[in-house]
Short mmCIF file of C-alpha atoms in Angstrom, two decimals:
data_model
loop_
_atom_site.label_atom_id
_atom_site.label_comp_id
_atom_site.label_asym_id
_atom_site.label_seq_id
_atom_site.Cartn_x
_atom_site.Cartn_y
_atom_site.Cartn_z
CA MET X 1 40.63 -11.46 -23.48
CA LYS X 2 41.44 -12.46 -27.01
CA ALA X 3 44.54 -13.31 -28.78
CA LEU X 4 45.01 -14.03 -32.48
CA ILE X 5 47.86 -15.87 -33.98
CA VAL X 6 48.53 -15.33 -37.62
CA ASP X 7 50.98 -17.55 -39.68
CA ASP X 8 50.87 -19.42 -42.94
CA GLU X 9 52.44 -22.47 -41.24
CA ALA X 10 49.97 -24.42 -39.11
CA ARG X 11 52.78 -25.96 -37.30
CA VAL X 12 54.05 -22.56 -36.18
CA ARG X 13 50.47 -21.55 -35.00
CA LYS X 14 50.59 -24.73 -33.00
CA ALA X 15 53.82 -24.07 -31.54
CA VAL X 16 52.75 -20.59 -30.33
CA ARG X 17 49.63 -22.06 -28.85
CA LEU X 18 51.90 -24.61 -26.80
CA LEU X 19 54.50 -22.26 -25.87
CA VAL X 20 52.45 -19.40 -24.45
CA ASP X 21 51.04 -19.78 -20.77
CA TRP X 22 47.88 -18.16 -21.66
CA ASP X 23 46.22 -18.81 -18.29
CA ALA X 24 48.90 -16.68 -16.67
CA HIS X 25 48.10 -13.58 -18.77
CA GLN X 26 44.25 -14.16 -18.37
CA ILE X 27 43.75 -14.85 -22.09
CA ASP X 28 40.73 -17.15 -22.37
CA GLU X 29 40.02 -17.31 -26.30
CA ILE X 30 42.86 -17.91 -28.87
CA LEU X 31 41.89 -17.55 -32.65
CA GLU X 32 43.77 -18.35 -35.64
CA ALA X 33 44.38 -16.90 -39.23
CA GLY X 34 46.45 -18.33 -42.12
CA ASN X 35 47.20 -15.04 -43.92
CA GLY X 36 47.01 -11.18 -43.37
CA ASN X 37 43.69 -10.78 -45.13
CA GLU X 38 42.00 -13.50 -43.14
CA ALA X 39 43.33 -11.63 -40.00
CA ILE X 40 41.82 -8.45 -40.88
CA GLU X 41 38.41 -9.88 -40.92
CA ILE X 42 38.88 -11.55 -37.68
CA ILE X 43 40.20 -8.49 -36.20
CA ARG X 44 37.14 -6.44 -37.45
CA GLN X 45 34.86 -8.96 -35.88
CA ALA X 46 36.15 -10.22 -32.73
CA LYS X 47 38.77 -7.30 -31.71
CA PRO X 48 41.36 -9.35 -30.15
CA ALA X 49 43.29 -7.51 -27.56
CA LEU X 50 46.75 -9.26 -28.87
CA VAL X 51 47.91 -10.46 -32.17
CA ILE X 52 51.04 -12.64 -32.63
CA MET X 53 52.00 -12.52 -36.48
CA ASP X 54 54.45 -13.82 -38.93
CA MET X 55 56.13 -10.91 -41.00
CA MET X 56 56.35 -13.01 -44.42
CA MET X 57 53.14 -14.63 -45.59
CA GLU X 58 51.96 -15.48 -49.10
CA SER X 59 48.64 -13.54 -48.93
CA GLY X 60 48.82 -10.22 -46.91
CA ASN X 61 52.17 -9.80 -45.42
CA GLY X 62 53.01 -8.61 -41.94
CA ILE X 63 53.80 -5.03 -43.08
CA GLU X 64 50.68 -4.61 -44.50
CA LEU X 65 48.74 -6.34 -41.58
CA MET X 66 50.82 -3.82 -38.86
CA THR X 67 49.78 -0.92 -41.27
CA TRP X 68 46.19 -1.76 -41.33
CA VAL X 69 46.23 -2.59 -37.17
CA ASN X 70 48.00 0.75 -36.54
CA GLU X 71 45.30 2.61 -38.48
CA PHE X 72 42.13 0.78 -37.81
CA ALA X 73 42.52 -0.98 -34.77
CA GLY X 74 44.78 0.90 -32.77
CA ASN X 75 43.93 -0.69 -29.25
CA THR X 76 45.14 -4.00 -30.49
CA LYS X 77 48.72 -4.87 -29.60
CA PHE X 78 50.79 -7.11 -31.53
CA ILE X 79 54.02 -9.16 -31.69
CA VAL X 80 55.99 -10.27 -34.63
CA VAL X 81 57.43 -13.85 -34.98
CA SER X 82 59.85 -13.99 -37.98
CA GLY X 83 62.52 -16.28 -39.31
CA HIS X 84 64.10 -12.99 -40.79
CA ASN X 85 66.71 -11.11 -39.00
CA ASP X 86 66.34 -8.00 -40.95
CA PHE X 87 66.54 -4.68 -39.55
CA GLU X 88 64.05 -3.25 -41.91
CA PHE X 89 61.31 -5.58 -40.66
CA VAL X 90 62.43 -4.70 -37.03
CA ARG X 91 62.03 -0.93 -37.92
CA GLN X 92 58.71 -1.19 -39.38
CA THR X 93 57.75 -3.22 -36.22
CA VAL X 94 58.86 -0.35 -33.93
CA ARG X 95 57.49 2.23 -36.36
CA HIS X 96 53.85 0.75 -36.12
CA GLY X 97 53.85 0.21 -32.37
CA GLY X 98 54.63 -3.42 -32.00
CA ILE X 99 55.71 -4.74 -28.72
CA ASP X 100 58.34 -7.05 -29.67
CA TYR X 101 60.10 -8.71 -32.61
CA ILE X 102 61.15 -12.48 -31.91
CA LEU X 103 63.19 -14.55 -34.08
CA LYS X 104 62.21 -18.30 -34.75
CA PRO X 105 62.86 -20.83 -33.37
CA ILE X 106 60.63 -19.54 -30.81
CA GLU X 107 61.81 -19.64 -27.11
CA ALA X 108 59.06 -19.98 -24.51
CA GLU X 109 60.47 -17.53 -22.00
CA ALA X 110 61.18 -14.71 -24.75
CA ILE X 111 57.51 -15.13 -26.28
CA ASN X 112 55.89 -15.16 -22.61
CA VAL X 113 57.74 -12.00 -21.62
CA ALA X 114 56.60 -10.22 -24.94
CA VAL X 115 53.00 -11.56 -24.09
CA ALA X 116 53.31 -10.20 -20.54
CA LYS X 117 54.59 -6.92 -21.65
CA ALA X 118 51.54 -6.59 -24.66
CA VAL X 119 48.86 -7.52 -22.01
CA ALA X 120 50.30 -5.03 -19.59
CA ALA X 121 50.10 -2.22 -22.08
CA TRP X 122 46.62 -3.20 -23.27
CA ARG X 123 45.15 -3.27 -19.81
CA SER X 124 46.75 0.09 -19.03
CA GLU X 125 45.36 1.63 -21.98
CA GLU X 126 42.08 0.23 -21.44
CA ASP X 127 42.16 1.55 -17.97
CA ASP X 128 42.93 4.93 -19.23
CA ARG X 129 40.08 4.76 -21.81
CA SER X 130 37.53 3.51 -19.18
CA GLU X 131 38.42 6.67 -16.90
CA ARG X 132 38.29 9.00 -19.64
CA GLN X 133 34.76 7.61 -20.63
CA LYS X 134 33.67 7.63 -17.07
CA GLN X 135 34.95 11.40 -16.72
CA SER X 136 33.07 12.23 -19.79
CA ILE X 137 29.89 10.86 -18.77
CA GLN X 138 30.23 12.64 -15.33
CA LEU X 139 30.97 15.79 -17.40
CA ASN X 140 27.87 15.20 -19.33
CA GLU X 141 25.74 14.53 -16.37
CA PHE X 142 27.38 17.68 -14.84
CA LYS X 143 26.76 20.15 -17.70
CA PRO X 144 23.15 20.34 -17.22
CA ILE X 145 23.34 21.28 -13.64
CA TYR X 146 26.23 23.43 -13.95
CA GLY X 147 23.92 25.66 -16.50
CA GLU X 148 21.14 25.46 -14.13
CA LYS X 149 23.27 26.87 -11.58
CA LEU X 150 24.53 29.64 -13.48
CA LEU X 151 21.14 30.46 -14.71
CA SER X 152 19.85 30.27 -11.15
CA ALA X 153 22.82 32.66 -10.16
CA LEU X 154 21.46 35.17 -12.47
CA ILE X 155 18.37 35.80 -10.18
CA ASP X 156 20.17 34.92 -6.69
CA ASP X 157 23.44 36.45 -6.94
CA PRO X 158 23.28 39.98 -8.33
CA ILE X 159 26.72 40.77 -7.42
CA ASN X 160 28.12 37.97 -9.81
CA SER X 161 25.55 38.21 -12.31
CA ASP X 162 27.52 39.60 -15.09
CA LEU X 163 29.95 36.94 -14.79
CA SER X 164 27.40 34.30 -14.66
CA LEU X 165 25.95 35.81 -17.87
CA ARG X 166 29.40 35.86 -19.80
CA ARG X 167 29.76 32.39 -18.81
CA LEU X 168 26.52 31.46 -20.09
CA CYS X 169 26.87 33.45 -23.49
CA SER X 170 30.28 31.56 -23.96
CA ASP X 171 28.74 28.29 -23.37
CA GLY X 172 26.19 29.32 -26.09
CA ILE X 173 23.35 28.99 -23.55
CA ILE X 174 22.26 32.56 -23.97
CA PRO X 175 23.10 34.49 -27.25
CA GLU X 176 25.54 37.48 -27.05
CA ASN X 177 24.09 40.94 -27.05
CA ILE X 178 21.00 40.20 -25.07
CA HIS X 179 19.98 43.00 -23.01
CA SER X 180 16.07 42.71 -22.12
CA ALA X 181 14.20 39.64 -21.06
CA ARG X 182 11.31 38.36 -19.24
CA LEU X 183 11.26 36.06 -16.31
CA ILE X 184 8.56 33.18 -16.26
CA LEU X 185 8.00 30.53 -13.71
CA VAL X 186 5.92 27.58 -14.42
CA GLN X 187 4.19 26.29 -11.29
CA THR X 188 4.64 22.70 -10.49
CA ASP X 189 2.20 20.78 -8.22
CA ALA X 190 3.76 18.85 -5.35
CA GLY X 191 0.25 17.51 -4.59
CA ASN X 192 -0.54 16.23 -8.01
CA ASN X 193 0.12 12.36 -6.69
CA PRO X 194 -1.19 10.86 -9.88
CA LEU X 195 1.31 12.70 -12.15
CA ILE X 196 4.21 12.17 -9.78
CA LYS X 197 3.20 8.18 -9.63
CA ARG X 198 3.80 8.42 -13.56
CA PHE X 199 7.48 9.18 -12.90
CA GLY X 200 7.70 6.52 -10.19
CA GLY X 201 7.44 9.07 -7.29
CA ASP X 202 10.66 10.98 -8.58
CA THR X 203 9.75 14.87 -8.72
CA GLU X 204 13.10 15.60 -10.13
CA LEU X 205 12.41 13.36 -13.34
CA MET X 206 9.01 14.99 -13.76
CA ASN X 207 10.51 18.34 -13.54
CA TYR X 208 13.18 17.15 -16.09
CA ALA X 209 10.36 16.32 -18.54
CA ILE X 210 8.54 19.50 -18.10
CA VAL X 211 11.84 21.55 -18.88
CA ASN X 212 12.48 19.56 -21.86
CA ILE X 213 9.02 20.14 -23.07
CA CYS X 214 9.49 23.82 -22.59
CA ASN X 215 12.81 23.93 -24.31
CA GLU X 216 11.43 22.35 -27.39
CA PHE X 217 9.31 25.51 -27.99
CA LEU X 218 12.11 27.68 -27.08
CA HIS X 219 14.92 26.38 -29.01
CA SER X 220 13.65 26.61 -32.26
CA PRO X 221 14.12 29.51 -33.11
CA HIS X 222 16.26 30.37 -30.11
CA LYS X 223 13.65 32.59 -27.92
CA GLY X 224 14.75 31.58 -24.60
CA VAL X 225 15.81 28.83 -22.28
CA ALA X 226 13.78 26.69 -19.54
CA PHE X 227 15.57 25.37 -16.65
CA ARG X 228 15.17 23.98 -13.02
CA TYR X 229 15.40 26.87 -10.69
CA TRP X 230 17.76 26.05 -7.75
CA GLY X 231 17.10 29.09 -5.78
CA GLY X 232 13.89 27.98 -3.72
CA PRO X 233 11.07 25.23 -3.55
CA PRO X 234 10.98 23.21 -6.71
CA GLU X 235 10.28 25.39 -9.56
CA ILE X 236 10.76 25.70 -13.35
CA ALA X 237 12.02 28.92 -14.50
CA ILE X 238 12.19 30.55 -18.22
CA ILE X 239 14.15 33.26 -19.21
CA LEU X 240 12.71 34.64 -22.67
CA TRP X 241 14.71 37.20 -24.36
CA ASP X 242 12.70 37.20 -27.70
CA ILE X 243 10.61 40.19 -26.38
CA GLN X 244 8.78 40.56 -29.71
CA THR X 245 6.85 37.10 -29.54
CA SER X 246 3.33 37.17 -28.15
CA VAL X 247 4.26 35.50 -24.48
CA VAL X 248 0.51 34.56 -24.27
CA GLU X 249 0.46 32.35 -27.63
CA LEU X 250 4.06 30.96 -26.49
CA ILE X 251 2.71 29.68 -23.29
CA GLY X 252 -0.48 28.54 -24.81
CA ARG X 253 1.59 26.21 -27.30
CA ILE X 254 4.05 25.26 -24.49
CA ASN X 255 0.88 24.40 -22.16
CA HIS X 256 -0.42 22.28 -25.30
CA GLY X 257 2.53 20.33 -25.45
CA ILE X 258 2.53 19.86 -21.59
CA TYR X 259 -1.05 18.61 -21.90
CA SER X 260 -0.40 16.34 -24.93
CA THR X 261 2.35 14.58 -22.91
CA LEU X 262 1.32 14.66 -19.56
CA GLN X 263 -2.35 15.32 -19.50
CA VAL X 264 -2.29 18.29 -17.41
CA ARG X 265 -2.21 22.18 -17.97
CA MET X 266 0.03 24.16 -15.79
CA HIS X 267 0.10 28.06 -14.58
CA PHE X 268 2.72 30.43 -15.66
CA GLY X 269 3.81 33.47 -13.60
CA ILE X 270 5.11 36.12 -15.97
CA SER X 271 6.89 39.25 -15.34
CA SER X 272 7.44 42.54 -17.03
CA ILE X 273 10.29 43.18 -19.56
CA GLY X 274 13.42 44.14 -17.71
CA ASN X 275 17.20 44.46 -17.97
CA LEU X 276 19.07 41.22 -18.19
CA PRO X 277 20.71 40.46 -15.87
CA LYS X 278 20.01 43.15 -13.59
CA GLN X 279 16.29 43.15 -13.33
CA LEU X 280 15.93 39.25 -12.87
CA PRO X 281 15.75 39.63 -8.90
CA TYR X 282 12.85 41.88 -9.02
CA GLN X 283 10.86 40.11 -11.91
CA ARG X 284 11.40 36.90 -9.53
CA ALA X 285 9.32 38.64 -6.92
CA GLU X 286 6.75 39.98 -9.59
CA VAL X 287 5.97 36.43 -10.91
CA ALA X 288 5.85 35.09 -7.24
CA GLU X 289 3.16 37.66 -6.36
CA ALA X 290 1.43 36.99 -9.69
CA LEU X 291 1.05 33.18 -8.78
CA GLN X 292 0.03 33.83 -5.31
CA ARG X 293 -2.43 36.23 -6.08
CA ARG X 294 -3.88 34.45 -9.08
CA ASN X 295 -7.69 33.90 -9.07
CA LEU X 296 -8.43 30.18 -8.46
CA LEU X 297 -12.01 30.56 -9.44
CA ILE X 298 -11.10 31.33 -13.36
CA HIS X 299 -9.96 27.75 -14.30
CA GLU X 300 -9.38 28.54 -17.93
CA ASP X 301 -6.68 31.30 -17.10
CA TYR X 302 -3.01 30.15 -17.31
CA CYS X 303 -1.18 33.03 -17.63
CA HIS X 304 -0.53 35.44 -14.71
CA PHE X 305 0.99 38.84 -15.00
CA SER X 306 2.19 41.09 -12.29
CA SER X 307 0.07 44.08 -11.56
CA SER X 308 2.98 46.32 -12.75
CA SER X 309 3.25 44.76 -16.53
CA GLU X 310 1.40 46.27 -19.50
CA GLU X 311 -0.17 42.97 -20.07
CA PHE X 312 -1.93 43.13 -16.89
CA ARG X 313 -4.11 46.16 -18.37
CA ASP X 314 -4.02 44.83 -22.12
CA ARG X 315 -5.81 41.66 -21.22
CA LYS X 316 -8.44 43.67 -19.16
CA GLU X 317 -6.95 42.61 -15.83
CA ILE X 318 -8.19 46.05 -14.58
CA ALA X 319 -11.65 44.41 -14.56
CA LYS X 320 -10.31 41.62 -12.44
CA ALA X 321 -8.48 44.22 -10.22
CA GLU X 322 -11.77 45.90 -9.65
CA VAL X 323 -13.37 42.56 -8.69
CA ARG X 324 -10.34 42.05 -6.33
CA GLY X 325 -11.04 45.53 -5.08
CA ASN X 326 -14.44 44.52 -4.17
CA VAL X 327 -13.51 41.41 -2.46
CA SER X 328 -15.58 40.80 0.77
CA THR X 329 -13.38 41.64 3.97
CA THR X 330 -14.88 38.44 5.20
CA ASN X 331 -12.05 36.62 7.40
CA PHE X 332 -11.95 33.75 9.58
CA ALA X 333 -13.13 35.45 12.54
CA ASP X 334 -16.65 35.49 10.89
CA VAL X 335 -17.02 31.75 10.76
CA LYS X 336 -15.19 30.92 14.23
CA GLU X 337 -18.06 30.96 16.20
CA ASP X 338 -19.92 28.66 13.81
CA TRP X 339 -16.83 25.89 13.94
CA LYS X 340 -16.57 26.25 17.58
CA MET X 341 -20.61 25.40 18.01
CA ALA X 342 -20.12 22.54 15.44
CA VAL X 343 -17.14 21.23 17.27
CA ILE X 344 -18.77 21.29 20.69
CA SER X 345 -22.11 19.87 19.32
CA GLY X 346 -20.32 16.99 17.52
CA SER X 347 -23.19 16.49 15.04
CA PRO X 348 -22.32 15.65 11.56
CA GLU X 349 -25.04 17.82 10.27
CA ILE X 350 -23.88 20.84 12.21
CA LEU X 351 -20.32 20.18 11.19
CA SER X 352 -21.13 19.85 7.53
CA THR X 353 -23.22 23.07 7.73
CA ALA X 354 -20.34 24.91 9.15
CA ALA X 355 -17.80 23.31 6.53
CA GLN X 356 -20.35 24.70 3.79
CA HIS X 357 -20.48 28.14 5.46
CA TRP X 358 -16.81 28.35 5.55
CA VAL X 359 -16.27 27.91 1.77
CA ASP X 360 -19.20 30.05 1.04
CA GLU X 361 -17.77 32.95 2.86
CA LEU X 362 -14.32 32.02 1.31
CA SER X 363 -15.61 32.31 -2.32
CA ARG X 364 -18.53 35.28 -1.79
CA GLY X 365 -16.32 37.76 -3.26
CA GLY X 366 -15.42 36.08 -6.55
CA VAL X 367 -11.74 35.87 -5.99
CA VAL X 368 -9.84 33.01 -4.13
CA THR X 369 -6.22 33.28 -4.35
CA PRO X 370 -3.51 30.90 -3.01
CA GLU X 371 -2.43 33.72 -0.72
CA ILE X 372 -6.09 33.78 0.76
CA LEU X 373 -6.21 30.16 1.01
CA ASN X 374 -2.92 29.92 2.90
CA SER X 375 -4.28 32.57 5.20
CA TRP X 376 -7.54 30.76 5.94
CA LYS X 377 -5.83 27.62 6.66
CA ASN X 378 -3.47 28.97 9.08
CA ASP X 379 -6.51 30.63 10.82
CA ALA X 380 -8.06 27.29 10.87
CA LEU X 381 -5.33 25.50 12.39
CA LEU X 382 -4.92 28.50 14.92
CA PHE X 383 -8.46 27.96 15.97
CA ARG X 384 -7.92 24.23 16.57
CA SER X 385 -5.08 24.95 19.00
CA GLN X 386 -6.75 27.64 20.80
CA LEU X 387 -10.03 25.50 21.10
CA VAL X 388 -8.18 22.54 22.25
CA ARG X 389 -6.33 24.49 25.06
CA GLU X 390 -9.56 26.01 25.99
CA MET X 391 -11.38 22.87 26.39
CA LEU X 392 -8.66 20.63 27.65
CA GLY X 393 -6.49 22.56 29.56
CA PRO X 394 -3.40 20.11 30.89
CA GLU X 395 -4.52 17.49 28.34
CA ALA X 396 -4.19 20.09 25.37
CA GLU X 397 -0.66 19.06 24.45
CA GLY X 398 -1.36 15.42 24.02
CA ALA X 399 -4.52 15.98 21.80
CA LEU X 400 -2.82 18.51 19.51
CA ALA X 401 0.02 15.86 18.82
CA GLU X 402 -2.69 13.37 17.94
CA LEU X 403 -4.30 15.98 15.64
CA GLU X 404 -1.08 16.96 14.05
CA GLN X 405 -0.37 13.15 13.30
CA ALA X 406 -3.79 12.86 11.70
CA ASP X 407 -3.04 15.92 9.67
CA GLN X 408 -0.42 13.75 7.93
CA LEU X 409 -3.24 11.19 6.97
CA HIS X 410 -5.68 14.03 5.99
CA PRO X 411 -3.52 16.99 4.79
CA ALA X 412 -5.06 20.20 3.35
CA PRO X 413 -5.26 20.42 -0.48
CA TYR X 414 -2.32 22.08 -2.24
CA THR X 415 -2.73 25.72 -2.37
CA ASN X 416 -0.83 26.19 -5.57
CA GLY X 417 -1.95 23.18 -7.56
CA TYR X 418 -2.99 22.91 -11.23
CA SER X 419 -6.48 22.67 -10.49
CA PHE X 420 -8.65 24.16 -7.61
CA SER X 421 -11.94 22.74 -5.86
CA LEU X 422 -13.97 24.26 -3.38
CA PHE X 423 -15.41 20.80 -2.51
CA ALA X 424 -11.96 19.62 -1.71
CA TRP X 425 -11.54 22.50 0.78
CA ARG X 426 -15.11 21.82 2.23
CA ASP X 427 -14.10 18.29 2.82
CA TRP X 428 -11.02 19.31 4.59
CA SER X 429 -12.50 21.58 7.04
CA TYR X 430 -15.13 19.09 7.79
CA THR X 431 -12.64 16.34 8.46
CA LEU X 432 -10.65 18.95 10.65
CA MET X 433 -13.60 19.86 12.78
CA GLN X 434 -14.70 16.32 13.15
CA GLU X 435 -11.45 15.10 14.20
CA LEU X 436 -11.21 17.92 16.63
CA ALA X 437 -14.75 17.09 18.03
CA GLU X 438 -13.84 13.46 18.54
CA VAL X 439 -10.55 14.13 20.31
CA ILE X 440 -12.25 16.62 22.57
CA ALA X 441 -15.14 14.56 23.45
CA LEU X 442 -12.86 11.43 24.19
CA LYS X 443 -10.65 13.44 26.35
CA GLN X 444 -13.53 14.96 28.12
CA ALA X 445 -15.33 11.49 28.68
CA LYS X 446 -12.27 10.15 30.16
CA GLU X 447 -12.05 13.30 32.65
CA ARG X 448 -15.66 12.48 33.51
CA ASN X 449 -15.04 8.76 34.07
CA PRO X 450 -13.90 7.98 37.59
CA MET X 451 -12.60 4.70 36.44
CA HIS X 452 -9.64 6.68 34.88
CA ASP X 453 -8.90 8.04 38.40
CA ILE X 454 -9.72 4.70 40.18
CA VAL X 455 -7.13 2.85 37.94
CA LYS X 456 -4.48 5.50 38.65
CA TYR X 457 -5.20 5.54 42.34
CA ILE X 458 -4.66 1.33 42.37
CA GLU X 459 -1.51 1.88 40.22
CA LEU X 460 -0.26 4.12 42.91
CA ASN X 461 -1.19 2.13 45.87
CA TYR X 462 -1.21 -1.61 44.86
CA ALA X 463 1.11 -2.57 47.83
CA SER X 464 -1.40 -1.40 50.22
CA GLU X 465 -4.36 -3.33 51.61
CA LEU X 466 -6.79 -2.27 49.06
CA SER X 467 -10.51 -3.28 49.32
CA LEU X 468 -13.37 -2.40 47.00
CA GLN X 469 -15.16 -0.93 50.08
CA GLU X 470 -12.47 1.60 50.59
CA VAL X 471 -11.78 2.43 47.09
CA ALA X 472 -15.75 3.15 46.58
CA GLY X 473 -15.84 5.12 49.30
CA LYS X 474 -12.70 7.28 48.24
CA PHE X 475 -14.66 7.92 44.91
CA PHE X 476 -17.99 8.34 46.18
CA VAL X 477 -19.40 5.57 44.09
CA SER X 478 -21.01 2.13 45.03
CA ARG X 479 -19.21 -1.07 45.23
CA GLU X 480 -21.55 -2.62 42.61
CA TYR X 481 -20.53 0.32 40.25
CA ILE X 482 -16.76 -0.26 40.55
CA SER X 483 -17.36 -4.33 40.33
CA ARG X 484 -19.45 -4.07 37.34
CA ARG X 485 -17.18 -1.43 35.35
CA PHE X 486 -14.11 -3.44 35.86
CA LYS X 487 -15.99 -6.33 34.18
CA GLN X 488 -17.10 -4.30 31.28
CA GLU X 489 -13.68 -2.36 30.73
CA TYR X 490 -10.94 -5.14 31.83
CA GLY X 491 -13.18 -8.35 31.63
CA ILE X 492 -11.92 -9.14 35.19
CA ASN X 493 -12.92 -8.40 38.56
CA PHE X 494 -11.68 -5.93 41.17
CA SER X 495 -9.37 -8.34 43.02
CA ASP X 496 -7.98 -9.89 40.01
CA PHE X 497 -7.06 -6.55 38.43
CA ILE X 498 -4.96 -5.71 41.66
CA VAL X 499 -3.31 -9.27 41.75
CA ASN X 500 -2.16 -8.69 37.97
CA ILE X 501 -0.63 -5.39 38.83
CA ARG X 502 1.17 -6.94 42.01
CA ILE X 503 2.49 -9.54 40.06
CA ASP X 504 3.75 -7.28 37.00
CA LYS X 505 5.57 -5.30 39.67
CA ALA X 506 7.31 -8.50 41.05
CA LYS X 507 8.39 -9.59 37.77
CA LEU X 508 10.47 -6.48 37.56
CA LEU X 509 11.68 -6.64 40.96
CA LEU X 510 12.80 -10.35 40.51
CA GLN X 511 15.27 -9.27 37.82
CA ASN X 512 17.29 -7.55 40.86
CA PRO X 513 19.47 -10.68 42.55
CA ARG X 514 20.21 -8.72 45.56
CA LEU X 515 16.49 -8.55 46.78
CA LYS X 516 15.19 -11.50 48.60
CA LEU X 517 11.75 -13.34 47.74
CA ALA X 518 10.40 -12.11 51.18
CA GLN X 519 11.33 -8.42 50.36
CA ILE X 520 9.66 -8.60 46.92
CA SER X 521 6.57 -10.20 48.50
CA GLU X 522 6.16 -7.32 51.00
CA MET X 523 7.14 -4.73 48.41
CA VAL X 524 4.20 -5.60 46.02
CA GLY X 525 1.51 -6.12 48.91
CA PHE X 526 1.82 -9.92 49.96
CA HIS X 527 2.72 -10.36 53.43
CA ASP X 528 3.07 -14.02 53.14
CA VAL X 529 5.81 -15.32 50.92
CA LYS X 530 4.49 -18.81 50.52
CA TYR X 531 1.15 -17.41 49.44
CA PHE X 532 2.92 -14.87 46.87
CA SER X 533 4.74 -17.85 45.37
CA LYS X 534 1.39 -19.82 45.05
CA VAL X 535 -0.39 -16.94 43.35
CA PHE X 536 2.78 -15.95 41.26
CA LYS X 537 3.10 -19.68 39.75
CA LYS X 538 -0.73 -19.68 39.21
CA GLN X 539 -0.54 -16.38 37.15
CA VAL X 540 2.96 -16.84 35.40
CA GLY X 541 3.18 -20.70 35.20
CA SER X 542 6.56 -20.85 37.14
CA SER X 543 7.62 -20.07 40.62
CA PRO X 544 9.46 -16.94 41.37
CA LYS X 545 12.57 -18.61 42.06
CA ASP X 546 12.40 -20.53 38.62
CA TYR X 547 11.37 -17.10 36.84
CA ARG X 548 14.49 -15.17 38.33
CA ASP X 549 16.65 -18.19 37.15
CA THR X 550 15.76 -17.56 33.41
CA PHE X 551 17.73 -14.20 34.07
CA LYS X 552 20.79 -15.99 35.11
CA SER X 553 21.32 -17.92 32.06
#
């Protein structure tokens, strides 16, 4: 905090410096001025919280300085120190908001009391200013969200939509006397990782940028308003009340602006014209349908109308509708057997052929929509679940959990993306079948491998007198086969494998202080406690007793 001492006598300025306990008032910078005019310049630049001033000075007297401070530096508090006990001076001090009027010679207690009062008043007002500023910032941050919530409520809350519209009109967001409008949805792409990375992974910031670009083309002149729609998954909505304008040309300009800024073009679902706000819920359903049924094979078309709109017919959409009507009734069942044979074979060539056949069937009718893609994707995942259960029986749930975890590393392409690639869907289907084939083959190999059951048998019967001959006879294999496979798969022989299991079990039992060593030795298959101790020390590096003692400390 800064303070300024103003007096034309240097000895008075020095006296004030010495009498005030600046540290106690947390004032760390003291400035000086010899007259009122000089003080004004210092106040302009340094903005001190406190001014201690004389009333009578040769250049720029105290009343002139007080008047200036009151008008141009109202946050600054001041104290008058004067040798004149003049009522008019006191009255002027009070009139201009002075904290105190102190007579010379200055008393330390009086001036410190006045400074304390001035500092307290300044801090109180500063706290109020900070709180008001904070509230103002919060209000400014809240206003856009408040507006978006009201605009979203026009769509999602039909009962209160008239009230929401009146509030939006009173706030100047929607003009008065607007009765008709279109609803437009801008389809954002949650799978466009390069674009999202440009915004530091912040999709809200990306949506905010897109809304701003849209509003640049809508606000001048005031044709409509773009906003973040809060009624569902992340979407950007536009209410367009200028129904005379060409919506296709307007969206073309908006899309060009988006491309110039973000290097992507977006798809727009456009409703028919309807009453504002009553028709908005129906228009929302219209545009959702238009976007879900857009033909992904027509890459250059970014405006998508509902089938009930006039533009659907005017833009020769009837021809496209006829194509839709001729779409093959091919469904996933027509490729299901191909997929099954490919997965069972595990052959990369057969898997690749099946994946290509899938996308060929998918696009054979000349129309691929997000709706169709979602249906085929769900059918493919259902096929996977059914085949795993058919092939693996009790092991199916574990295998499906592995495959679902793999899905996170290789997710399906986004069905509502900015762009569409049959190659991406072919690669996804190939990966899905390949991973399915690998999991089934691995699980079946374990089922066919007797070593899997042999190890389980040993783990259940380690405390018994297990011999290589006994185990070989139980599983109808030769002793040599078991000995060789243990060396291949575990790097140790049969007897050492059993010893390792027994010692591991003994480690757990030694943590129970109530069990004696002889009991533990017997429980893990050693009938001689001394031999048990010898083997344990060789394996672990310490005796059973020393090992147990480590759990006592």
